[in-house]
Amino acid sequence: MALRQASDFAQLSTEIKQAGLLARRRGYYFTRIGVNLVVYAAAWVAFALLGDSWWQLAVAVVLAVMSTQLAFIGHDAGHKQIFASKKWNEITGYAHSGLVGVSYEWWVGKHSRHHANPNHEDEDPDVDISVLAFTQRQGAAKRGPLRWIASHQAVLFFPLLLLEGFALHWHSIRYSGRERTVMIANVVVYLAVVFWVLSPVYAIAFVLVHQALWGFYMGCSFAPNHKGMPVLSAGHSLDFLRKQVLTSRNIRGGWFVDILLGGLNYQIEHHLFPSMPRPNLKHAQAIVHKFCEQHGISYAQCGLFRSYGFVLQHLHEVAQPMRKAAA
């Protein structure tokens, strides 16, 4: 049985390679990176020209969107999707991490553990979040204020995402190692520029809008991918193919969702072939979906808003025993 399951992924890999879907797409990435940097730079030029004005909040919204789009490129570089060379992927990743203020080294290590064991309650760092519980065992271990938050996590989930950007900066400084100087410099230069151009009230409003919306966008981009899907524990017998497919969810929506979620909407294909360039994922989707149907493997996909419904439903069900205990 194990040998047959292992051969399933080998067969799928052969189909993907024969379709040429692992080939680099440098033209796409050069265009995407160029557009991102131009829009990002233009937003900062607008910031400098507008001066002390409430219109700066519109600039903060644009910067929140573009910071996430830059982070998507860093994600792709971390998976070696952009260049065949490890060196150039790392240069791209470190450059984008410096602009966004998220440690490339810390994130790659954390994200690699996630890919190795997605939705595993003991080994996936993405389901080890202090203020949330993804299993009833995690919920039972919560104490004090964290238990109260987790018991109301379905209601608090989206408000908590507004803090995600601040948390990413903090974790990047705390765990970044040799990047720490760059991460601290990012925060210092950012705050210095904002408070130099804007008066204190406008500056604080700008920072809050920019960082809160960036964190919210980031959280909303990653949350639909695995939350509400089966959570694995020690001793599971799933092979690589089934482990990746059964714990992942794709999001329908066409070209707009492709851009909005940075290709993460093809989460199943991304987890099966992490180094596949982003624009190839939609072509791989048809092959993978058909293969899963032929082999009786459940393949989850739904619309964007329905995916958030699944996330909230799962969080609500996990928190129910905590709420009953507190009643």
mmCIF file of C-alpha atoms in Angstrom:
data_model
loop_
_atom_site.group_PDB
_atom_site.id
_atom_site.type_symbol
_atom_site.label_atom_id
_atom_site.label_comp_id
_atom_site.label_asym_id
_atom_site.label_seq_id
_atom_site.Cartn_x
_atom_site.Cartn_y
_atom_site.Cartn_z
ATOM 1 C CA MET A 1 0.000 0.000 0.000
ATOM 2 C CA ALA A 2 2.764 2.440 0.955
ATOM 3 C CA LEU A 3 4.706 1.655 -2.221
ATOM 4 C CA ARG A 4 1.595 2.179 -4.345
ATOM 5 C CA GLN A 5 0.897 5.523 -2.704
ATOM 6 C CA ALA A 6 4.504 6.630 -3.205
ATOM 7 C CA SER A 7 4.250 5.715 -6.873
ATOM 8 C CA ASP A 8 1.120 7.881 -7.148
ATOM 9 C CA PHE A 9 3.131 11.036 -6.502
ATOM 10 C CA ALA A 10 5.899 9.855 -8.841
ATOM 11 C CA GLN A 11 3.306 9.437 -11.588
ATOM 12 C CA LEU A 12 1.841 12.893 -10.939
ATOM 13 C CA SER A 13 5.311 14.443 -10.900
ATOM 14 C CA THR A 14 6.066 12.901 -14.271
ATOM 15 C CA GLU A 15 2.903 14.417 -15.755
ATOM 16 C CA ILE A 16 3.769 17.849 -14.332
ATOM 17 C CA LYS A 17 7.347 17.707 -15.650
ATOM 18 C CA GLN A 18 6.221 16.549 -19.081
ATOM 19 C CA ALA A 19 3.873 19.532 -19.224
ATOM 20 C CA GLY A 20 6.887 21.806 -18.627
ATOM 21 C CA LEU A 21 5.315 23.401 -15.555
ATOM 22 C CA LEU A 22 8.479 23.433 -13.456
ATOM 23 C CA ALA A 23 10.325 25.660 -15.958
ATOM 24 C CA ARG A 24 11.321 29.131 -14.703
ATOM 25 C CA ARG A 25 9.179 32.130 -15.742
ATOM 26 C CA ARG A 26 11.690 34.957 -15.432
ATOM 27 C CA GLY A 27 9.815 37.276 -17.808
ATOM 28 C CA TYR A 28 6.708 37.094 -15.639
ATOM 29 C CA TYR A 29 8.661 37.759 -12.469
ATOM 30 C CA PHE A 30 10.715 40.615 -13.922
ATOM 31 C CA THR A 31 7.467 42.300 -14.982
ATOM 32 C CA ARG A 32 5.732 41.612 -11.663
ATOM 33 C CA ILE A 33 8.692 42.829 -9.593
ATOM 34 C CA GLY A 34 9.101 45.913 -11.777
ATOM 35 C CA VAL A 35 5.440 46.892 -11.502
ATOM 36 C CA ASN A 36 5.430 46.306 -7.744
ATOM 37 C CA LEU A 37 8.511 48.451 -7.168
ATOM 38 C CA VAL A 38 7.249 51.273 -9.389
ATOM 39 C CA VAL A 39 3.888 51.436 -7.598
ATOM 40 C CA TYR A 40 5.554 51.109 -4.182
ATOM 41 C CA ALA A 41 8.021 53.916 -4.986
ATOM 42 C CA ALA A 42 5.236 56.091 -6.444
ATOM 43 C CA ALA A 43 3.275 55.717 -3.207
ATOM 44 C CA TRP A 44 6.233 57.030 -1.194
ATOM 45 C CA VAL A 45 6.681 59.911 -3.661
ATOM 46 C CA ALA A 46 3.002 60.764 -3.161
ATOM 47 C CA PHE A 47 3.591 60.582 0.589
ATOM 48 C CA ALA A 48 6.404 63.132 0.331
ATOM 49 C CA LEU A 49 4.394 65.477 -1.914
ATOM 50 C CA LEU A 50 1.126 65.395 0.053
ATOM 51 C CA GLY A 51 2.703 66.501 3.302
ATOM 52 C CA ASP A 52 0.688 66.878 6.494
ATOM 53 C CA SER A 53 -2.771 65.797 5.327
ATOM 54 C CA TRP A 54 -5.488 63.255 6.057
ATOM 55 C CA TRP A 55 -5.125 62.214 2.397
ATOM 56 C CA GLN A 56 -2.051 60.349 3.603
ATOM 57 C CA LEU A 57 -4.395 57.627 4.852
ATOM 58 C CA ALA A 58 -5.142 56.793 1.210
ATOM 59 C CA VAL A 59 -1.394 56.431 0.659
ATOM 60 C CA ALA A 60 -1.262 54.148 3.713
ATOM 61 C CA VAL A 61 -3.885 51.886 2.111
ATOM 62 C CA VAL A 62 -1.879 51.683 -1.125
ATOM 63 C CA LEU A 63 1.300 50.909 0.829
ATOM 64 C CA ALA A 64 -0.507 48.155 2.768
ATOM 65 C CA VAL A 65 -1.511 46.500 -0.498
ATOM 66 C CA MET A 66 1.916 46.879 -2.064
ATOM 67 C CA SER A 67 3.727 45.667 1.070
ATOM 68 C CA THR A 68 1.718 42.441 0.770
ATOM 69 C CA GLN A 69 2.461 42.147 -2.944
ATOM 70 C CA LEU A 70 6.169 42.569 -2.174
ATOM 71 C CA ALA A 71 5.848 39.897 0.510
ATOM 72 C CA PHE A 72 4.349 37.529 -2.086
ATOM 73 C CA ILE A 73 7.504 37.929 -4.178
ATOM 74 C CA GLY A 74 9.600 37.203 -1.088
ATOM 75 C CA HIS A 75 7.501 34.056 -0.590
ATOM 76 C CA ASP A 76 8.152 32.922 -4.162
ATOM 77 C CA ALA A 77 11.872 33.627 -3.821
ATOM 78 C CA GLY A 78 11.940 31.593 -0.599
ATOM 79 C CA HIS A 79 10.575 28.633 -2.558
ATOM 80 C CA LYS A 80 13.138 29.179 -5.371
ATOM 81 C CA GLN A 81 10.353 29.783 -7.873
ATOM 82 C CA ILE A 82 11.945 32.772 -9.589
ATOM 83 C CA PHE A 83 15.500 31.769 -10.560
ATOM 84 C CA ALA A 84 17.275 28.460 -11.020
ATOM 85 C CA SER A 85 20.112 29.915 -8.956
ATOM 86 C CA LYS A 86 19.813 29.719 -5.167
ATOM 87 C CA LYS A 87 21.969 32.849 -4.914
ATOM 88 C CA TRP A 88 19.635 35.055 -6.982
ATOM 89 C CA ASN A 89 16.532 33.755 -5.246
ATOM 90 C CA GLU A 90 18.120 34.670 -1.918
ATOM 91 C CA ILE A 91 19.149 38.124 -3.142
ATOM 92 C CA THR A 92 15.573 38.734 -4.277
ATOM 93 C CA GLY A 93 14.185 37.386 -1.007
ATOM 94 C CA TYR A 94 16.482 39.414 1.227
ATOM 95 C CA ALA A 95 15.843 42.595 -0.788
ATOM 96 C CA HIS A 96 12.081 42.249 -0.484
ATOM 97 C CA SER A 97 12.293 41.338 3.189
ATOM 98 C CA GLY A 98 14.308 44.506 3.769
ATOM 99 C CA LEU A 99 11.600 46.613 2.120
ATOM 100 C CA VAL A 100 8.723 44.948 3.976
ATOM 101 C CA GLY A 101 10.453 44.476 7.319
ATOM 102 C CA VAL A 102 9.957 40.724 7.662
ATOM 103 C CA SER A 103 13.019 38.579 8.270
ATOM 104 C CA TYR A 104 13.638 36.397 5.227
ATOM 105 C CA GLU A 105 15.746 33.889 7.160
ATOM 106 C CA TRP A 106 13.250 33.519 10.022
ATOM 107 C CA TRP A 107 10.289 33.248 7.671
ATOM 108 C CA VAL A 108 11.907 30.675 5.352
ATOM 109 C CA GLY A 109 12.769 28.434 8.312
ATOM 110 C CA LYS A 110 9.272 28.720 9.755
ATOM 111 C CA HIS A 111 7.559 28.256 6.395
ATOM 112 C CA SER A 112 9.689 25.229 5.514
ATOM 113 C CA ARG A 113 8.502 23.506 8.687
ATOM 114 C CA HIS A 114 4.935 24.292 7.690
ATOM 115 C CA HIS A 115 5.385 22.781 4.227
ATOM 116 C CA ALA A 116 6.961 19.639 5.643
ATOM 117 C CA ASN A 117 4.015 18.996 7.994
ATOM 118 C CA PRO A 118 1.012 21.139 7.068
ATOM 119 C CA ASN A 119 -1.734 21.340 9.691
ATOM 120 C CA HIS A 120 0.145 19.025 12.049
ATOM 121 C CA GLU A 121 -0.709 20.175 15.569
ATOM 122 C CA ASP A 122 2.758 19.308 16.925
ATOM 123 C CA GLU A 123 5.013 20.199 13.986
ATOM 124 C CA ASP A 124 3.392 22.984 11.942
ATOM 125 C CA PRO A 125 4.225 26.433 13.399
ATOM 126 C CA ASP A 126 1.207 27.888 11.582
ATOM 127 C CA VAL A 127 -1.142 26.002 13.909
ATOM 128 C CA ASP A 128 0.870 26.944 16.989
ATOM 129 C CA ILE A 129 -0.488 30.436 17.651
ATOM 130 C CA SER A 130 -0.728 31.623 21.248
ATOM 131 C CA VAL A 131 -4.083 33.382 20.925
ATOM 132 C CA LEU A 132 -5.835 30.724 18.826
ATOM 133 C CA ALA A 133 -6.698 27.040 19.238
ATOM 134 C CA PHE A 134 -7.003 24.814 16.174
ATOM 135 C CA THR A 135 -7.696 21.617 18.122
ATOM 136 C CA GLN A 136 -9.548 20.950 21.356
ATOM 137 C CA ARG A 137 -6.283 19.753 22.879
ATOM 138 C CA GLN A 138 -4.742 23.145 22.205
ATOM 139 C CA GLY A 139 -7.823 24.818 23.655
ATOM 140 C CA ALA A 140 -7.657 22.765 26.852
ATOM 141 C CA ALA A 141 -4.049 23.910 27.370
ATOM 142 C CA LYS A 142 -4.908 27.632 27.257
ATOM 143 C CA ARG A 143 -4.883 29.583 30.503
ATOM 144 C CA GLY A 144 -5.824 33.071 31.646
ATOM 145 C CA PRO A 145 -6.454 35.809 29.041
ATOM 146 C CA LEU A 146 -5.288 33.524 26.218
ATOM 147 C CA ARG A 147 -8.017 31.045 27.107
ATOM 148 C CA TRP A 148 -10.661 33.787 27.029
ATOM 149 C CA ILE A 149 -9.436 34.989 23.625
ATOM 150 C CA ALA A 150 -9.349 31.440 22.245
ATOM 151 C CA SER A 151 -12.845 30.733 23.570
ATOM 152 C CA HIS A 152 -14.126 33.693 21.505
ATOM 153 C CA GLN A 153 -11.714 33.202 18.607
ATOM 154 C CA ALA A 154 -14.301 33.002 15.832
ATOM 155 C CA VAL A 155 -15.584 36.474 16.707
ATOM 156 C CA LEU A 156 -12.118 37.882 17.335
ATOM 157 C CA PHE A 157 -10.357 36.287 14.356
ATOM 158 C CA PHE A 158 -10.564 39.172 11.885
ATOM 159 C CA PRO A 159 -9.929 41.893 14.499
ATOM 160 C CA LEU A 160 -6.837 39.960 15.596
ATOM 161 C CA LEU A 161 -5.531 40.032 12.027
ATOM 162 C CA LEU A 162 -5.222 43.814 12.366
ATOM 163 C CA LEU A 163 -2.348 43.118 14.774
ATOM 164 C CA GLU A 164 -0.591 40.632 12.473
ATOM 165 C CA GLY A 165 1.633 43.242 10.823
ATOM 166 C CA PHE A 166 2.966 44.467 14.166
ATOM 167 C CA ALA A 167 3.526 40.843 15.246
ATOM 168 C CA LEU A 168 5.497 40.080 12.073
ATOM 169 C CA HIS A 169 7.823 43.021 12.688
ATOM 170 C CA TRP A 170 8.313 42.001 16.322
ATOM 171 C CA HIS A 171 9.029 38.338 15.507
ATOM 172 C CA SER A 172 11.378 39.384 12.718
ATOM 173 C CA ILE A 173 13.431 41.487 15.117
ATOM 174 C CA ARG A 174 13.306 38.878 17.873
ATOM 175 C CA TYR A 175 14.220 35.823 15.775
ATOM 176 C CA SER A 176 16.061 37.243 12.762
ATOM 177 C CA GLY A 177 19.677 36.581 13.857
ATOM 178 C CA ARG A 178 22.065 38.196 11.406
ATOM 179 C CA GLU A 179 19.216 40.167 9.783
ATOM 180 C CA ARG A 180 18.309 41.865 13.069
ATOM 181 C CA THR A 181 20.156 45.089 12.234
ATOM 182 C CA VAL A 182 18.276 45.396 8.942
ATOM 183 C CA MET A 183 14.948 44.670 10.625
ATOM 184 C CA ILE A 184 15.556 47.291 13.319
ATOM 185 C CA ALA A 185 16.747 49.779 10.691
ATOM 186 C CA ASN A 186 13.564 49.198 8.699
ATOM 187 C CA VAL A 187 11.415 50.175 11.695
ATOM 188 C CA VAL A 188 13.601 53.127 12.711
ATOM 189 C CA VAL A 189 13.844 54.623 9.202
ATOM 190 C CA TYR A 190 10.132 54.061 8.578
ATOM 191 C CA LEU A 191 9.083 55.823 11.791
ATOM 192 C CA ALA A 192 11.632 58.591 11.301
ATOM 193 C CA VAL A 193 10.338 59.367 7.798
ATOM 194 C CA VAL A 194 6.673 59.247 8.832
ATOM 195 C CA PHE A 195 7.134 61.479 11.870
ATOM 196 C CA TRP A 196 9.416 63.858 9.933
ATOM 197 C CA VAL A 197 6.801 64.511 7.256
ATOM 198 C CA LEU A 198 3.629 64.271 9.362
ATOM 199 C CA SER A 199 2.533 65.845 12.601
ATOM 200 C CA PRO A 200 2.115 63.365 15.491
ATOM 201 C CA VAL A 201 -1.648 62.777 15.078
ATOM 202 C CA TYR A 202 -1.412 62.235 11.328
ATOM 203 C CA ALA A 203 1.733 60.111 11.749
ATOM 204 C CA ILE A 204 0.149 57.778 14.303
ATOM 205 C CA ALA A 205 -2.983 57.421 12.143
ATOM 206 C CA PHE A 206 -0.815 56.685 9.089
ATOM 207 C CA VAL A 207 1.209 53.993 10.880
ATOM 208 C CA LEU A 208 -1.897 52.347 12.328
ATOM 209 C CA VAL A 209 -3.722 52.223 8.981
ATOM 210 C CA HIS A 210 -0.680 51.053 7.031
ATOM 211 C CA GLN A 211 0.442 48.337 9.434
ATOM 212 C CA ALA A 212 -3.043 47.147 10.453
ATOM 213 C CA LEU A 213 -4.266 46.802 6.869
ATOM 214 C CA TRP A 214 -1.023 45.157 5.776
ATOM 215 C CA GLY A 215 -1.331 42.580 8.541
ATOM 216 C CA PHE A 216 -5.032 42.103 7.772
ATOM 217 C CA TYR A 217 -4.313 41.542 4.070
ATOM 218 C CA MET A 218 -1.493 39.122 4.864
ATOM 219 C CA GLY A 219 -3.645 37.178 7.302
ATOM 220 C CA CYS A 220 -6.597 37.042 4.911
ATOM 221 C CA SER A 221 -4.276 35.733 2.176
ATOM 222 C CA PHE A 222 -2.877 32.844 4.201
ATOM 223 C CA ALA A 223 -5.877 31.917 6.387
ATOM 224 C CA PRO A 224 -8.032 30.209 3.710
ATOM 225 C CA ASN A 225 -5.273 27.795 2.701
ATOM 226 C CA HIS A 226 -5.388 25.294 5.595
ATOM 227 C CA LYS A 227 -7.593 26.594 8.413
ATOM 228 C CA GLY A 228 -10.689 24.452 8.709
ATOM 229 C CA MET A 229 -9.028 21.547 6.910
ATOM 230 C CA PRO A 230 -8.145 18.284 8.744
ATOM 231 C CA VAL A 231 -5.578 18.741 11.508
ATOM 232 C CA LEU A 232 -3.048 15.901 11.711
ATOM 233 C CA SER A 233 -1.429 14.478 14.804
ATOM 234 C CA ALA A 234 1.463 12.129 15.599
ATOM 235 C CA GLY A 235 1.133 8.680 14.101
ATOM 236 C CA HIS A 236 -0.868 9.568 10.992
ATOM 237 C CA SER A 237 -0.227 7.265 8.027
ATOM 238 C CA LEU A 238 -0.707 9.666 5.109
ATOM 239 C CA ASP A 239 1.897 9.655 2.344
ATOM 240 C CA PHE A 240 3.315 12.930 0.966
ATOM 241 C CA LEU A 241 0.703 13.339 -1.769
ATOM 242 C CA ARG A 242 -2.318 12.793 0.466
ATOM 243 C CA LYS A 243 -0.839 14.749 3.372
ATOM 244 C CA GLN A 244 -0.426 17.818 1.206
ATOM 245 C CA VAL A 245 -3.732 17.563 -0.676
ATOM 246 C CA LEU A 246 -6.016 16.643 2.216
ATOM 247 C CA THR A 247 -4.804 19.481 4.461
ATOM 248 C CA SER A 248 -4.965 22.197 1.778
ATOM 249 C CA ARG A 249 -7.760 24.172 0.143
ATOM 250 C CA ASN A 250 -7.844 25.978 -3.199
ATOM 251 C CA ILE A 251 -9.749 29.218 -3.756
ATOM 252 C CA ARG A 252 -11.706 29.829 -6.962
ATOM 253 C CA GLY A 253 -11.995 33.270 -8.528
ATOM 254 C CA GLY A 254 -9.992 33.695 -11.739
ATOM 255 C CA TRP A 255 -7.299 36.250 -12.531
ATOM 256 C CA PHE A 256 -8.400 38.763 -9.874
ATOM 257 C CA VAL A 257 -8.033 36.240 -7.035
ATOM 258 C CA ASP A 258 -4.733 35.080 -8.578
ATOM 259 C CA ILE A 259 -3.381 38.614 -8.142
ATOM 260 C CA LEU A 260 -5.158 39.294 -4.860
ATOM 261 C CA LEU A 261 -3.763 36.172 -3.158
ATOM 262 C CA GLY A 262 -0.419 36.067 -4.946
ATOM 263 C CA GLY A 263 -0.995 32.543 -6.304
ATOM 264 C CA LEU A 264 -1.695 31.152 -2.830
ATOM 265 C CA ASN A 265 -5.196 30.333 -4.057
ATOM 266 C CA TYR A 266 -3.612 27.301 -5.765
ATOM 267 C CA GLN A 267 -2.513 25.996 -2.393
ATOM 268 C CA ILE A 268 -2.801 22.293 -3.249
ATOM 269 C CA GLU A 269 -0.551 22.600 -6.288
ATOM 270 C CA HIS A 270 1.826 24.890 -4.407
ATOM 271 C CA HIS A 271 2.226 22.370 -1.593
ATOM 272 C CA LEU A 272 2.809 19.489 -3.983
ATOM 273 C CA PHE A 273 5.327 21.446 -6.080
ATOM 274 C CA PRO A 274 6.664 24.343 -3.945
ATOM 275 C CA SER A 275 9.278 25.430 -6.500
ATOM 276 C CA MET A 276 6.735 25.715 -9.321
ATOM 277 C CA PRO A 277 6.594 29.329 -10.575
ATOM 278 C CA ARG A 278 3.426 31.134 -9.584
ATOM 279 C CA PRO A 279 1.993 31.626 -13.119
ATOM 280 C CA ASN A 280 2.250 27.873 -13.796
ATOM 281 C CA LEU A 281 0.107 26.865 -10.825
ATOM 282 C CA LYS A 282 -3.189 27.506 -12.612
ATOM 283 C CA HIS A 283 -2.096 25.195 -15.441
ATOM 284 C CA ALA A 284 -1.041 22.501 -12.979
ATOM 285 C CA GLN A 285 -4.409 22.747 -11.239
ATOM 286 C CA ALA A 286 -6.277 20.941 -14.017
ATOM 287 C CA ILE A 287 -3.744 18.088 -14.004
ATOM 288 C CA VAL A 288 -3.697 17.690 -10.235
ATOM 289 C CA HIS A 289 -7.479 17.908 -9.877
ATOM 290 C CA LYS A 290 -8.034 15.229 -12.527
ATOM 291 C CA PHE A 291 -5.359 13.013 -10.965
ATOM 292 C CA CYS A 292 -6.963 13.279 -7.530
ATOM 293 C CA GLU A 293 -10.380 12.398 -8.938
ATOM 294 C CA GLN A 294 -8.935 9.331 -10.659
ATOM 295 C CA HIS A 295 -7.281 8.158 -7.424
ATOM 296 C CA GLY A 296 -10.169 8.905 -5.086
ATOM 297 C CA ILE A 297 -8.363 11.708 -3.229
ATOM 298 C CA SER A 298 -10.595 14.461 -1.859
ATOM 299 C CA TYR A 299 -9.731 17.803 -3.506
ATOM 300 C CA ALA A 300 -11.046 20.878 -1.662
ATOM 301 C CA GLN A 301 -11.831 24.129 -3.429
ATOM 302 C CA CYS A 302 -14.385 26.886 -2.908
ATOM 303 C CA GLY A 303 -14.921 30.623 -3.258
ATOM 304 C CA LEU A 304 -12.973 33.139 -1.187
ATOM 305 C CA PHE A 305 -15.765 34.173 1.155
ATOM 306 C CA ARG A 306 -16.912 30.582 1.611
ATOM 307 C CA SER A 307 -13.362 29.697 2.681
ATOM 308 C CA TYR A 308 -13.536 32.286 5.466
ATOM 309 C CA GLY A 309 -16.822 30.730 6.512
ATOM 310 C CA PHE A 310 -15.089 27.363 6.884
ATOM 311 C CA VAL A 311 -12.305 28.992 8.912
ATOM 312 C CA LEU A 312 -14.727 30.687 11.305
ATOM 313 C CA GLN A 313 -16.862 27.552 11.596
ATOM 314 C CA HIS A 314 -13.827 25.490 12.578
ATOM 315 C CA LEU A 315 -12.651 28.066 15.125
ATOM 316 C CA HIS A 316 -16.145 28.250 16.609
ATOM 317 C CA GLU A 317 -16.422 24.458 16.971
ATOM 318 C CA VAL A 318 -12.979 24.118 18.569
ATOM 319 C CA ALA A 319 -13.774 26.875 21.066
ATOM 320 C CA GLN A 320 -17.145 25.441 22.086
ATOM 321 C CA PRO A 321 -15.831 23.250 24.974
ATOM 322 C CA MET A 322 -13.977 26.268 26.419
ATOM 323 C CA ARG A 323 -17.133 28.370 26.332
ATOM 324 C CA LYS A 324 -19.158 25.599 28.000
ATOM 325 C CA ALA A 325 -16.533 25.188 30.724
ATOM 326 C CA ALA A 326 -16.639 28.917 31.445
ATOM 327 C CA ALA A 327 -20.465 29.047 31.574
#
